Coordinates of C-alpha atoms in Angstrom, one line a residue:
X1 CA -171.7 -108.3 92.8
X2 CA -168.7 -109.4 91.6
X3 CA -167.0 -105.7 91.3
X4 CA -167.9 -105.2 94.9
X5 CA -166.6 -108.2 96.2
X6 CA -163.6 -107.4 94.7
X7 CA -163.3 -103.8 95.5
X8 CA -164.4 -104.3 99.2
X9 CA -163.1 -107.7 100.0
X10 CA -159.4 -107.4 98.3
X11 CA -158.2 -110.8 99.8
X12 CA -156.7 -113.6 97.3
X13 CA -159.7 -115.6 97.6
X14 CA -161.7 -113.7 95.9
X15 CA -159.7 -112.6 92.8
X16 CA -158.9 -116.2 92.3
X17 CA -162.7 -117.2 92.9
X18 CA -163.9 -114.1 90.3
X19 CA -160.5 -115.1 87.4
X20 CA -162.4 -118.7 88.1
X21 CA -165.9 -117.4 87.0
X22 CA -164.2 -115.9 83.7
X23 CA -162.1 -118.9 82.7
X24 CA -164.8 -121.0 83.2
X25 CA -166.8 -118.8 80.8
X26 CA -164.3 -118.8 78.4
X27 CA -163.2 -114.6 79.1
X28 CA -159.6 -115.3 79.3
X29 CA -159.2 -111.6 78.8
X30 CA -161.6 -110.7 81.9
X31 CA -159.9 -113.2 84.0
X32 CA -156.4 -111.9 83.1
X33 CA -157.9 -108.3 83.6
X34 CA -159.3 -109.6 87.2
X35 CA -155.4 -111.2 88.6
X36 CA -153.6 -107.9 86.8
X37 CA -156.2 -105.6 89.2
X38 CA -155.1 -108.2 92.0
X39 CA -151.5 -108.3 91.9
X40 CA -151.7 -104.2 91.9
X41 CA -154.0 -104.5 94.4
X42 CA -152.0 -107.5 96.5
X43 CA -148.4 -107.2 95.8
X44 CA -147.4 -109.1 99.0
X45 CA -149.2 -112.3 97.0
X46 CA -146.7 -114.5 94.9
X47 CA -149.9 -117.3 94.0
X48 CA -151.5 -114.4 92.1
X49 CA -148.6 -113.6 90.4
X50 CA -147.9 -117.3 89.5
X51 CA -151.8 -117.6 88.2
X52 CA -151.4 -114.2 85.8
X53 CA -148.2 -115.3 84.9
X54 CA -150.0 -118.3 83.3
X55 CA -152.7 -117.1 81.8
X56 CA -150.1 -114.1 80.1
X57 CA -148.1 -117.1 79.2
X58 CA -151.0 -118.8 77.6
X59 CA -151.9 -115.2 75.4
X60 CA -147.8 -115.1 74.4
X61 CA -147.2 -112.3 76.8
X62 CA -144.1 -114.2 77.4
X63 CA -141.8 -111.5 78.7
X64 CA -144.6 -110.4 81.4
X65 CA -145.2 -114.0 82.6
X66 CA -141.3 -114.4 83.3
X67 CA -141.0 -110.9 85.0
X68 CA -144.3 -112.0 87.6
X69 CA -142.1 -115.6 87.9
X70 CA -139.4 -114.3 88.7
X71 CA -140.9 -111.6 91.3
X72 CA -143.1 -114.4 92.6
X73 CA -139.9 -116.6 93.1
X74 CA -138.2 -114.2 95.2
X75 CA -141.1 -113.8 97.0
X76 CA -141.4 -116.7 97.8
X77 CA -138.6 -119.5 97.0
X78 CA -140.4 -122.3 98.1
X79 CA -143.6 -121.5 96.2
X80 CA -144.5 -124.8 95.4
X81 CA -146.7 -124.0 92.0

């Protein structure tokens, strides 16, 4: 249900709401594979950056997590997270 949600309902929401079901399960790898398909999917959308960017932080994928920072900041400068 999931999948389909995601495939034909790409808005933010739900790839936050579906990284959420993962985390909270403990599948950091499923929710980081979740925002990666999202930011493809949503370039336009510097919070979803920011969010993979912290989970890729948290799995020492340093250089990744500064490269979606730094896209997310020009993005959006004012991005408050």
């Amino acid at each position: 249900v999931m999948e389909e949600a995601v495939t034909h309902a790409a808005v933010p929401e739900i790839f936050h709401q579906v990284a959420n079901y993962w985390l909270h399960r403990r599948a950091r790898h499923t929710a980081t594979e979740v925002l990666e398909k999202a930011v493809a999917a949503l370039p336009e959308e510097p919070r979803l950056k920011c969010r993979l960017a912290a989970l890729l932080h948290r799995q020492g994928r340093r250089n990744e997590a500064i490269e979606l920072l730094q896209q997310a900041m020009s993005q959006a400068p004012m991005l408050a997270d």
